[in-house]
PDB file of C-alpha atoms and ligand atoms in Angstrom:
ATOM      1  CA  MET I  18       0.000   0.000   0.000  1.00 47.00           C
ATOM      2  CA  ALA I  19       2.767   2.396   1.004  1.00 54.00           C
ATOM      3  CA  MET I  20       4.693   1.416  -2.100  1.00 53.00           C
ATOM      4  CA  PHE I  21       1.654   2.004  -4.267  1.00 53.00           C
ATOM      5  CA  SER I  22       0.981   5.470  -2.883  1.00 59.00           C
ATOM      6  CA  TRP I  23       4.668   6.297  -3.191  1.00 56.00           C
ATOM      7  CA  LEU I  24       4.551   5.271  -6.846  1.00 55.00           C
ATOM      8  CA  THR I  25       1.397   7.284  -7.457  1.00 55.00           C
ATOM      9  CA  GLU I  26       3.042  10.277  -5.868  1.00 55.00           C
ATOM     10  CA  ALA I  27       6.218   9.866  -7.935  1.00 53.00           C
ATOM     11  CA  ARG I  28       4.216   9.477 -11.112  1.00 50.00           C
ATOM     12  CA  SER I  29       2.190  12.580 -10.344  1.00 52.00           C
ATOM     13  CA  LEU I  30       5.399  14.578  -9.998  1.00 51.00           C
ATOM     14  CA  LEU I  31       6.595  13.408 -13.373  1.00 49.00           C
ATOM     15  CA  SER I  32       3.307  14.001 -15.115  1.00 51.00           C
ATOM     16  CA  PRO I  33       0.671  16.082 -13.351  1.00 51.00           C
ATOM     17  CA  SER I  34      -2.002  15.158 -15.877  1.00 53.00           C
ATOM     18  CA  ALA I  35      -1.678  11.486 -14.969  1.00 68.00           C
ATOM     19  CA  MET I  36      -2.654  12.063 -11.323  1.00 81.00           C
ATOM     20  CA  PRO I  37      -5.717  10.136 -10.188  1.00 92.00           C
ATOM     21  CA  CYS I  38      -8.835  12.289 -10.407  1.00 95.00           C
ATOM     22  CA  LEU I  39      -9.758  13.817  -7.057  1.00 95.00           C
ATOM     23  CA  THR I  40     -13.409  12.921  -7.398  1.00 95.00           C
ATOM     24  CA  CYS I  41     -13.576   9.592  -9.283  1.00 95.00           C
ATOM     25  CA  GLY I  42     -10.073   8.298  -8.522  1.00 94.00           C
ATOM     26  CA  LYS I  43      -9.430   7.233 -12.106  1.00 93.00           C
ATOM     27  CA  LEU I  44      -6.300   8.036 -13.996  1.00 90.00           C
ATOM     28  CA  GLY I  45      -7.198  10.091 -16.995  1.00 82.00           C
ATOM     29  CA  SER I  46      -6.485  13.363 -18.660  1.00 86.00           C
ATOM     30  CA  GLY I  47      -6.882  16.231 -16.246  1.00 88.00           C
ATOM     31  CA  SER I  48      -9.207  19.147 -16.760  1.00 87.00           C
ATOM     32  CA  SER I  49      -7.473  22.324 -17.840  1.00 85.00           C
ATOM     33  CA  GLN I  50     -10.190  24.383 -16.177  1.00 88.00           C
ATOM     34  CA  PHE I  51     -10.526  22.803 -12.744  1.00 92.00           C
ATOM     35  CA  PRO I  52      -7.661  21.619 -10.578  1.00 86.00           C
ATOM     36  CA  GLY I  53      -7.453  17.955  -9.633  1.00 92.00           C
ATOM     37  CA  ILE I  54     -10.362  16.505 -11.560  1.00 95.00           C
ATOM     38  CA  CYS I  55     -10.524  14.634 -14.852  1.00 94.00           C
ATOM     39  CA  ARG I  56     -12.280  15.754 -18.022  1.00 93.00           C
ATOM     40  CA  VAL I  57     -15.099  13.245 -17.617  1.00 94.00           C
ATOM     41  CA  CYS I  58     -15.912  14.589 -14.143  1.00 95.00           C
ATOM     42  CA  THR I  59     -15.631  18.188 -15.378  1.00 95.00           C
ATOM     43  CA  GLU I  60     -18.143  17.499 -18.113  1.00 94.00           C
ATOM     44  CA  ALA I  61     -20.543  15.906 -15.631  1.00 95.00           C
ATOM     45  CA  ILE I  62     -20.794  19.018 -13.410  1.00 97.00           C
ATOM     46  CA  PRO I  63     -24.521  19.930 -13.232  1.00 97.00           C
ATOM     47  CA  TRP I  64     -24.127  23.682 -13.863  1.00 97.00           C
ATOM     48  CA  ILE I  65     -27.111  25.955 -13.489  1.00 96.00           C
ATOM     49  CA  ARG I  66     -26.565  28.103 -16.559  1.00 92.00           C
ATOM     50  CA  PHE I  67     -30.108  29.331 -17.008  1.00 91.00           C
ATOM     51  CA  PRO I  68     -31.975  29.543 -13.708  1.00 92.00           C
ATOM     52  CA  ARG I  69     -35.735  29.115 -14.015  1.00 91.00           C
ATOM     53  CA  CYS I  70     -36.390  31.194 -10.926  1.00 92.00           C
ATOM     54  CA  LEU I  71     -34.618  34.515 -11.360  1.00 90.00           C
ATOM     55  CA  LYS I  72     -35.062  35.295  -7.676  1.00 92.00           C
ATOM     56  CA  CYS I  73     -33.463  32.281  -6.014  1.00 94.00           C
ATOM     57  CA  GLY I  74     -31.556  30.860  -8.972  1.00 94.00           C
ATOM     58  CA  ARG I  75     -33.328  27.522  -8.911  1.00 93.00           C
ATOM     59  CA  HIS I  76     -33.010  25.370 -12.003  1.00 91.00           C
ATOM     60  CA  VAL I  77     -36.505  23.871 -11.653  1.00 88.00           C
ATOM     61  CA  GLY I  78     -39.921  25.475 -11.127  1.00 83.00           C
ATOM     62  CA  CYS I  79     -39.960  27.262  -7.803  1.00 84.00           C
ATOM     63  CA  PRO I  80     -43.076  27.455  -5.633  1.00 81.00           C
ATOM     64  CA  ASP I  81     -41.199  29.066  -2.706  1.00 76.00           C
ATOM     65  CA  CYS I  82     -40.553  32.435  -4.318  1.00 83.00           C
ATOM     66  CA  THR I  83     -43.984  32.766  -5.919  1.00 76.00           C
ATOM     67  CA  ARG I  84     -45.894  31.591  -2.813  1.00 74.00           C
ATOM     68  CA  SER I  85     -44.574  34.031  -0.269  1.00 67.00           C
ATOM     69  CA  GLY I  86     -45.673  37.505  -1.320  1.00 71.00           C
ATOM     70  CA  GLU I  87     -43.397  39.131   1.239  1.00 74.00           C
ATOM     71  CA  PRO I  88     -40.494  41.200  -0.063  1.00 85.00           C
ATOM     72  CA  SER I  89     -37.133  39.468   0.058  1.00 90.00           C
ATOM     73  CA  PRO I  90     -34.107  41.203   1.589  1.00 95.00           C
ATOM     74  CA  ILE I  91     -31.905  39.890  -1.217  1.00 96.00           C
ATOM     75  CA  VAL I  92     -31.828  41.035  -4.833  1.00 95.00           C
ATOM     76  CA  CYS I  93     -31.252  37.474  -5.985  1.00 95.00           C
ATOM     77  CA  ASN I  94     -29.362  34.275  -5.332  1.00 97.00           C
ATOM     78  CA  ARG I  95     -27.265  32.495  -7.900  1.00 97.00           C
ATOM     79  CA  SER I  96     -25.822  29.020  -7.437  1.00 98.00           C
ATOM     80  CA  ALA I  97     -23.112  27.347  -9.465  1.00 98.00           C
ATOM     81  CA  VAL I  98     -24.631  23.883  -9.585  1.00 98.00           C
ATOM     82  CA  ALA I  99     -27.702  21.818  -8.828  1.00 97.00           C
ATOM     83  CA  TYR I 100     -27.275  19.816  -5.611  1.00 97.00           C
ATOM     84  CA  THR I 101     -27.285  16.351  -7.164  1.00 97.00           C
ATOM     85  CA  SER I 102     -26.105  13.202  -5.374  1.00 97.00           C
ATOM     86  CA  VAL I 103     -22.690  13.586  -7.012  1.00 97.00           C
ATOM     87  CA  MET I 104     -22.392  17.183  -5.806  1.00 98.00           C
ATOM     88  CA  ARG I 105     -23.504  16.087  -2.319  1.00 98.00           C
ATOM     89  CA  GLU I 106     -20.659  13.584  -2.322  1.00 97.00           C
ATOM     90  CA  TRP I 107     -18.126  16.265  -3.355  1.00 97.00           C
ATOM     91  CA  LEU I 108     -19.267  18.628  -0.636  1.00 97.00           C
ATOM     92  CA  GLY I 109     -19.303  15.819   1.916  1.00 96.00           C
ATOM     93  CA  GLN I 110     -15.696  14.938   1.086  1.00 96.00           C
ATOM     94  CA  TYR I 111     -14.715  18.525   1.741  1.00 95.00           C
ATOM     95  CA  LYS I 112     -16.931  19.613   4.589  1.00 93.00           C
ATOM     96  CA  TYR I 113     -17.275  16.491   6.711  1.00 92.00           C
ATOM     97  CA  ARG I 114     -14.252  14.428   5.742  1.00 93.00           C
ATOM     98  CA  GLY I 115     -11.947  17.416   5.616  1.00 90.00           C
ATOM     99  CA  ASN I 116     -10.414  16.705   2.218  1.00 93.00           C
ATOM    100  CA  GLU I 117      -8.936  20.147   1.633  1.00 90.00           C
ATOM    101  CA  ARG I 118      -8.025  19.404  -1.968  1.00 92.00           C
ATOM    102  CA  TYR I 119     -11.642  20.202  -2.776  1.00 95.00           C
ATOM    103  CA  ALA I 120     -11.315  23.812  -1.623  1.00 93.00           C
ATOM    104  CA  PRO I 121      -9.849  25.293  -4.843  1.00 94.00           C
ATOM    105  CA  LEU I 122     -12.187  23.205  -7.021  1.00 96.00           C
ATOM    106  CA  LEU I 123     -15.370  24.303  -5.243  1.00 97.00           C
ATOM    107  CA  GLY I 124     -14.094  27.876  -5.032  1.00 97.00           C
ATOM    108  CA  LEU I 125     -13.475  28.033  -8.777  1.00 97.00           C
ATOM    109  CA  MET I 126     -16.929  26.644  -9.407  1.00 97.00           C
ATOM    110  CA  LEU I 127     -18.393  29.426  -7.272  1.00 98.00           C
ATOM    111  CA  ASP I 128     -16.293  31.915  -9.203  1.00 97.00           C
ATOM    112  CA  SER I 129     -18.005  30.810 -12.373  1.00 95.00           C
ATOM    113  CA  ALA I 130     -21.381  31.608 -10.744  1.00 96.00           C
ATOM    114  CA  TYR I 131     -19.998  35.036  -9.840  1.00 97.00           C
ATOM    115  CA  LEU I 132     -19.151  35.686 -13.487  1.00 95.00           C
ATOM    116  CA  THR I 133     -22.695  34.720 -14.486  1.00 93.00           C
ATOM    117  CA  LEU I 134     -24.163  37.081 -11.894  1.00 95.00           C
ATOM    118  CA  LYS I 135     -21.860  39.843 -13.059  1.00 95.00           C
ATOM    119  CA  LYS I 136     -22.811  39.332 -16.696  1.00 92.00           C
ATOM    120  CA  GLU I 137     -26.540  39.336 -15.901  1.00 92.00           C
ATOM    121  CA  ASN I 138     -26.220  42.597 -14.005  1.00 91.00           C
ATOM    122  CA  GLN I 139     -24.034  44.131 -16.665  1.00 89.00           C
ATOM    123  CA  ASN I 140     -26.657  43.290 -19.300  1.00 86.00           C
ATOM    124  CA  ALA I 141     -29.358  44.799 -17.115  1.00 84.00           C
ATOM    125  CA  LEU I 142     -27.325  47.995 -16.737  1.00 83.00           C
ATOM    126  CA  ALA I 143     -26.807  48.173 -20.494  1.00 81.00           C
ATOM    127  CA  LEU I 144     -30.553  47.849 -21.037  1.00 80.00           C
ATOM    128  CA  LEU I 145     -31.211  50.587 -18.519  1.00 78.00           C
ATOM    129  CA  SER I 146     -28.775  52.956 -20.153  1.00 74.00           C
ATOM    130  CA  ARG I 147     -30.485  52.173 -23.527  1.00 69.00           C
ATOM    131  CA  LYS I 148     -27.133  52.297 -25.217  1.00 62.00           C
ATOM    132  CA  PRO I 149     -26.015  48.698 -25.284  1.00 54.00           C
ATOM    133  CA  SER I 150     -22.763  49.679 -26.951  1.00 55.00           C
ATOM    134  CA  ILE I 151     -21.832  52.024 -24.172  1.00 54.00           C
ATOM    135  CA  ILE I 152     -21.856  50.449 -20.762  1.00 51.00           C
ATOM    136  CA  SER I 153     -21.409  53.372 -18.453  1.00 56.00           C
ATOM    137  CA  ARG I 154     -20.090  51.324 -15.583  1.00 67.00           C
ATOM    138  CA  SER I 155     -19.336  47.703 -15.055  1.00 79.00           C
ATOM    139  CA  TRP I 156     -21.102  45.780 -12.346  1.00 88.00           C
ATOM    140  CA  SER I 157     -18.998  44.570  -9.473  1.00 91.00           C
ATOM    141  CA  ALA I 158     -19.525  43.387  -5.948  1.00 96.00           C
ATOM    142  CA  ASP I 159     -18.034  45.675  -3.295  1.00 97.00           C
ATOM    143  CA  LEU I 160     -17.794  43.238  -0.432  1.00 97.00           C
ATOM    144  CA  LEU I 161     -18.099  39.506   0.262  1.00 98.00           C
ATOM    145  CA  VAL I 162     -19.587  38.286   3.524  1.00 98.00           C
ATOM    146  CA  PRO I 163     -19.362  34.573   4.354  1.00 98.00           C
ATOM    147  CA  VAL I 164     -22.197  32.945   6.288  1.00 98.00           C
ATOM    148  CA  PRO I 165     -20.621  32.228   9.688  1.00 97.00           C
ATOM    149  CA  VAL I 166     -20.642  28.914  11.519  1.00 93.00           C
ATOM    150  CA  SER I 167     -20.903  28.611  15.298  1.00 91.00           C
ATOM    151  CA  ASP I 168     -17.741  28.354  17.408  1.00 89.00           C
ATOM    152  CA  SER I 169     -18.457  24.733  18.240  1.00 89.00           C
ATOM    153  CA  ARG I 170     -18.896  23.863  14.566  1.00 89.00           C
ATOM    154  CA  LEU I 171     -15.674  25.688  13.787  1.00 90.00           C
ATOM    155  CA  MET I 172     -13.828  23.723  16.474  1.00 90.00           C
ATOM    156  CA  GLU I 173     -15.160  20.428  15.196  1.00 90.00           C
ATOM    157  CA  ARG I 174     -14.566  21.132  11.486  1.00 90.00           C
ATOM    158  CA  GLY I 175     -11.478  23.310  11.726  1.00 91.00           C
ATOM    159  CA  PHE I 176     -12.677  25.734   9.068  1.00 93.00           C
ATOM    160  CA  ASN I 177     -15.697  27.604   7.792  1.00 95.00           C
ATOM    161  CA  GLN I 178     -16.456  26.311   4.315  1.00 95.00           C
ATOM    162  CA  ALA I 179     -18.266  29.519   3.314  1.00 97.00           C
ATOM    163  CA  GLU I 180     -15.214  31.582   4.238  1.00 97.00           C
ATOM    164  CA  ARG I 181     -12.924  29.289   2.212  1.00 96.00           C
ATOM    165  CA  LEU I 182     -15.204  29.625  -0.819  1.00 97.00           C
ATOM    166  CA  ALA I 183     -15.232  33.405  -0.419  1.00 98.00           C
ATOM    167  CA  ASP I 184     -11.406  33.374  -0.145  1.00 97.00           C
ATOM    168  CA  VAL I 185     -11.067  31.983  -3.670  1.00 97.00           C
ATOM    169  CA  LEU I 186     -13.522  34.531  -5.057  1.00 97.00           C
ATOM    170  CA  SER I 187     -11.908  37.366  -3.152  1.00 98.00           C
ATOM    171  CA  ARG I 188      -8.451  36.563  -4.509  1.00 97.00           C
ATOM    172  CA  ARG I 189      -9.589  36.083  -8.093  1.00 96.00           C
ATOM    173  CA  ARG I 190     -11.930  39.064  -8.322  1.00 96.00           C
ATOM    174  CA  LYS I 191     -10.135  41.430  -5.946  1.00 96.00           C
ATOM    175  CA  VAL I 192     -13.281  41.919  -3.897  1.00 97.00           C
ATOM    176  CA  PRO I 193     -12.578  42.258  -0.167  1.00 96.00           C
ATOM    177  CA  GLN I 194     -14.097  39.880   2.340  1.00 97.00           C
ATOM    178  CA  LEU I 195     -15.256  40.891   5.819  1.00 97.00           C
ATOM    179  CA  PRO I 196     -16.742  38.616   8.484  1.00 97.00           C
ATOM    180  CA  LEU I 197     -19.621  40.994   9.281  1.00 97.00           C
ATOM    181  CA  LEU I 198     -21.714  38.349  11.023  1.00 97.00           C
ATOM    182  CA  ILE I 199     -21.448  35.861  13.831  1.00 96.00           C
ATOM    183  CA  ARG I 200     -23.568  32.830  14.521  1.00 94.00           C
ATOM    184  CA  THR I 201     -25.100  33.241  17.940  1.00 88.00           C
ATOM    185  CA  HIS I 202     -26.312  29.680  18.293  1.00 73.00           C
ATOM    186  CA  HIS I 203     -26.184  26.738  16.048  1.00 62.00           C
ATOM    187  CA  THR I 204     -29.441  25.514  14.805  1.00 63.00           C
ATOM    188  CA  GLY I 205     -29.038  21.758  14.732  1.00 61.00           C
ATOM    189  CA  LYS I 206     -29.553  19.642  11.680  1.00 60.00           C
ATOM    190  CA  GLN I 207     -31.721  21.757   9.402  1.00 60.00           C
ATOM    191  CA  SER I 208     -32.476  18.910   7.053  1.00 61.00           C
ATOM    192  CA  PHE I 209     -34.761  17.268   9.620  1.00 68.00           C
ATOM    193  CA  LYS I 210     -36.869  20.363  10.151  1.00 71.00           C
ATOM    194  CA  SER I 211     -39.901  21.758   8.406  1.00 73.00           C
ATOM    195  CA  ARG I 212     -39.727  24.967   6.407  1.00 69.00           C
ATOM    196  CA  ALA I 213     -41.598  26.925   9.088  1.00 72.00           C
ATOM    197  CA  GLU I 214     -39.326  25.588  11.834  1.00 75.00           C
ATOM    198  CA  ARG I 215     -36.232  26.581   9.899  1.00 70.00           C
ATOM    199  CA  LEU I 216     -37.516  30.092   9.322  1.00 69.00           C
ATOM    200  CA  THR I 217     -38.152  30.833  12.993  1.00 74.00           C
ATOM    201  CA  ASP I 218     -34.868  29.181  13.955  1.00 76.00           C
ATOM    202  CA  MET I 219     -32.859  31.308  11.574  1.00 78.00           C
ATOM    203  CA  LYS I 220     -34.289  34.629  12.705  1.00 76.00           C
ATOM    204  CA  HIS I 221     -32.253  34.433  15.886  1.00 85.00           C
ATOM    205  CA  ALA I 222     -29.250  32.503  14.670  1.00 92.00           C
ATOM    206  CA  PHE I 223     -27.112  35.438  13.512  1.00 95.00           C
ATOM    207  CA  SER I 224     -26.038  38.863  14.658  1.00 95.00           C
ATOM    208  CA  ALA I 225     -23.625  41.643  13.721  1.00 95.00           C
ATOM    209  CA  ASN I 226     -20.006  40.820  14.550  1.00 96.00           C
ATOM    210  CA  PRO I 227     -18.967  43.385  17.193  1.00 95.00           C
ATOM    211  CA  ALA I 228     -15.279  42.706  16.493  1.00 95.00           C
ATOM    212  CA  ILE I 229     -15.568  44.048  12.964  1.00 94.00           C
ATOM    213  CA  THR I 230     -17.501  47.291  13.553  1.00 91.00           C
ATOM    214  CA  VAL I 231     -14.501  49.619  13.327  1.00 93.00           C
ATOM    215  CA  GLN I 232     -13.141  47.950  10.200  1.00 95.00           C
ATOM    216  CA  PHE I 233     -16.565  47.994   8.569  1.00 95.00           C
ATOM    217  CA  THR I 234     -17.311  51.661   9.245  1.00 94.00           C
ATOM    218  CA  ASP I 235     -13.830  52.551   8.075  1.00 94.00           C
ATOM    219  CA  TRP I 236     -14.386  50.573   4.865  1.00 94.00           C
ATOM    220  CA  LEU I 237     -17.773  52.262   4.346  1.00 93.00           C
ATOM    221  CA  LYS I 238     -16.229  55.694   4.735  1.00 92.00           C
ATOM    222  CA  ARG I 239     -13.253  55.144   2.443  1.00 91.00           C
ATOM    223  CA  LYS I 240     -14.157  52.471  -0.099  1.00 87.00           C
ATOM    224  CA  ARG I 241     -17.913  52.740  -0.525  1.00 89.00           C
ATOM    225  CA  PRO I 242     -19.082  53.564  -4.080  1.00 89.00           C
ATOM    226  CA  GLN I 243     -20.345  57.126  -4.323  1.00 87.00           C
ATOM    227  CA  ASP I 244     -22.953  56.821  -7.073  1.00 86.00           C
ATOM    228  CA  ARG I 245     -24.950  53.736  -6.077  1.00 90.00           C
ATOM    229  CA  PRO I 246     -25.859  51.528  -3.133  1.00 93.00           C
ATOM    230  CA  VAL I 247     -23.161  49.283  -1.683  1.00 96.00           C
ATOM    231  CA  GLN I 248     -23.344  45.817  -3.280  1.00 97.00           C
ATOM    232  CA  VAL I 249     -22.669  43.007  -0.851  1.00 98.00           C
ATOM    233  CA  ILE I 250     -22.594  39.301  -1.684  1.00 98.00           C
ATOM    234  CA  VAL I 251     -23.355  36.773   1.017  1.00 98.00           C
ATOM    235  CA  VAL I 252     -21.458  33.544   0.333  1.00 98.00           C
ATOM    236  CA  ASP I 253     -22.479  30.056   1.424  1.00 98.00           C
ATOM    237  CA  ASP I 254     -22.148  26.467   0.257  1.00 97.00           C
ATOM    238  CA  ILE I 255     -25.821  25.482  -0.074  1.00 97.00           C
ATOM    239  CA  TYR I 256     -29.062  27.336  -0.682  1.00 96.00           C
ATOM    240  CA  THR I 257     -31.998  25.254   0.507  1.00 92.00           C
ATOM    241  CA  THR I 258     -34.942  27.354   1.659  1.00 89.00           C
ATOM    242  CA  GLY I 259     -32.996  30.586   1.646  1.00 92.00           C
ATOM    243  CA  SER I 260     -33.804  31.243   5.312  1.00 91.00           C
ATOM    244  CA  THR I 261     -30.103  31.421   6.258  1.00 94.00           C
ATOM    245  CA  ILE I 262     -29.321  33.872   3.476  1.00 96.00           C
ATOM    246  CA  ARG I 263     -32.362  36.029   4.231  1.00 95.00           C
ATOM    247  CA  ALA I 264     -31.543  36.212   7.932  1.00 95.00           C
ATOM    248  CA  CYS I 265     -27.969  37.275   7.103  1.00 97.00           C
ATOM    249  CA  ALA I 266     -29.133  39.803   4.504  1.00 97.00           C
ATOM    250  CA  GLU I 267     -31.516  41.493   6.929  1.00 96.00           C
ATOM    251  CA  ILE I 268     -28.762  42.076   9.461  1.00 96.00           C
ATOM    252  CA  ILE I 269     -26.322  43.389   6.838  1.00 97.00           C
ATOM    253  CA  LYS I 270     -28.902  45.843   5.465  1.00 97.00           C
ATOM    254  CA  GLN I 271     -29.637  47.038   8.983  1.00 96.00           C
ATOM    255  CA  MET I 272     -25.914  47.481   9.663  1.00 95.00           C
ATOM    256  CA  GLY I 273     -25.754  49.728   6.608  1.00 95.00           C
ATOM    257  CA  LEU I 274     -28.786  51.736   7.679  1.00 95.00           C
ATOM    258  CA  ASP I 275     -27.280  52.205  11.144  1.00 94.00           C
ATOM    259  CA  TYR I 276     -24.512  54.194   9.452  1.00 91.00           C
ATOM    260  CA  GLY I 277     -26.828  55.836   6.947  1.00 92.00           C
ATOM    261  CA  TYR I 278     -25.952  53.752   3.876  1.00 94.00           C
ATOM    262  CA  MET I 279     -28.103  51.686   1.529  1.00 95.00           C
ATOM    263  CA  ILE I 280     -26.848  48.164   1.035  1.00 96.00           C
ATOM    264  CA  GLU I 281     -28.043  45.852  -1.733  1.00 96.00           C
ATOM    265  CA  VAL I 282     -27.521  42.219  -0.806  1.00 98.00           C
ATOM    266  CA  TYR I 283     -27.003  39.395  -3.301  1.00 98.00           C
ATOM    267  CA  SER I 284     -26.081  35.832  -2.547  1.00 98.00           C
ATOM    268  CA  LEU I 285     -23.821  33.314  -4.187  1.00 98.00           C
ATOM    269  CA  THR I 286     -24.032  29.715  -3.150  1.00 98.00           C
ATOM    270  CA  TRP I 287     -22.078  26.795  -4.475  1.00 98.00           C
ATOM    271  CA  ALA I 288     -25.155  24.560  -4.878  1.00 98.00           C
ATOM    272  CA  ARG I 289     -28.926  24.988  -5.094  1.00 97.00           C
ATOM    273  CA  SER I 290     -30.886  22.105  -3.586  1.00 92.00           C
TER     274      SER I 290
HETATM  275 ZN1  LIG T   1     -12.870  11.981 -12.599  1.00 61.62          ZN
HETATM  276 ZN1  LIG T   2     -37.269  30.793  -6.470  1.00 61.62          ZN
END
């Protein structure tokens, strides 16, 4: 066994493309686009290229957004992929089994969702200006805010997956990241709860991070755009009912209002379930 892994390692040094694929374990030609995975796996990624629900970015018909008539605190959510069983396995490898080699892969996938969101908004701006050839300004996020995990979760997992995803985006797109929120209590396994239970749970799960107040106000004063609202993107791994994202968005908007600034909140999630 040791010999075999030594050989695999040696071979991978000689020829990086012959490394076993991170996700299927087969030796094959590596993807040029995504680190560590083979071409077959790259082609099987269930991208959401054309969301059916423009509000929450869902790829299938969406009763949730049409049912609740209440205004949403987010402009929209966009997710990179549909949460299929294969994607669940990838996330599980990373989040619960701590295989850190997934971090750049998942981050790059989220980056591709960011580019889609940017393009959509850029097109909308061009339409508004009625001169499609002249885009007066390009759309860009001003700040990334990862959804926080509780201290106990952080201890047990060793990292916050949302923060790691935001790290990749932040580096690639030069958008700063600030941990504006903290998780005041952790809400237990959400998957076993009803929609209504999740919603009430979430309302009290987050609050403004007192440790970041000075940095945030300083950023608002110096770096805030002058001609439009501040555009903040909340980053998380999964969008299920959207209750987590909405709870976070409400606090962020309130934080802005407390200092007299309008904040528009978007969300980017790696997968849409
Ligand atoms: Zn593969
Ligand atoms: Zn929807």
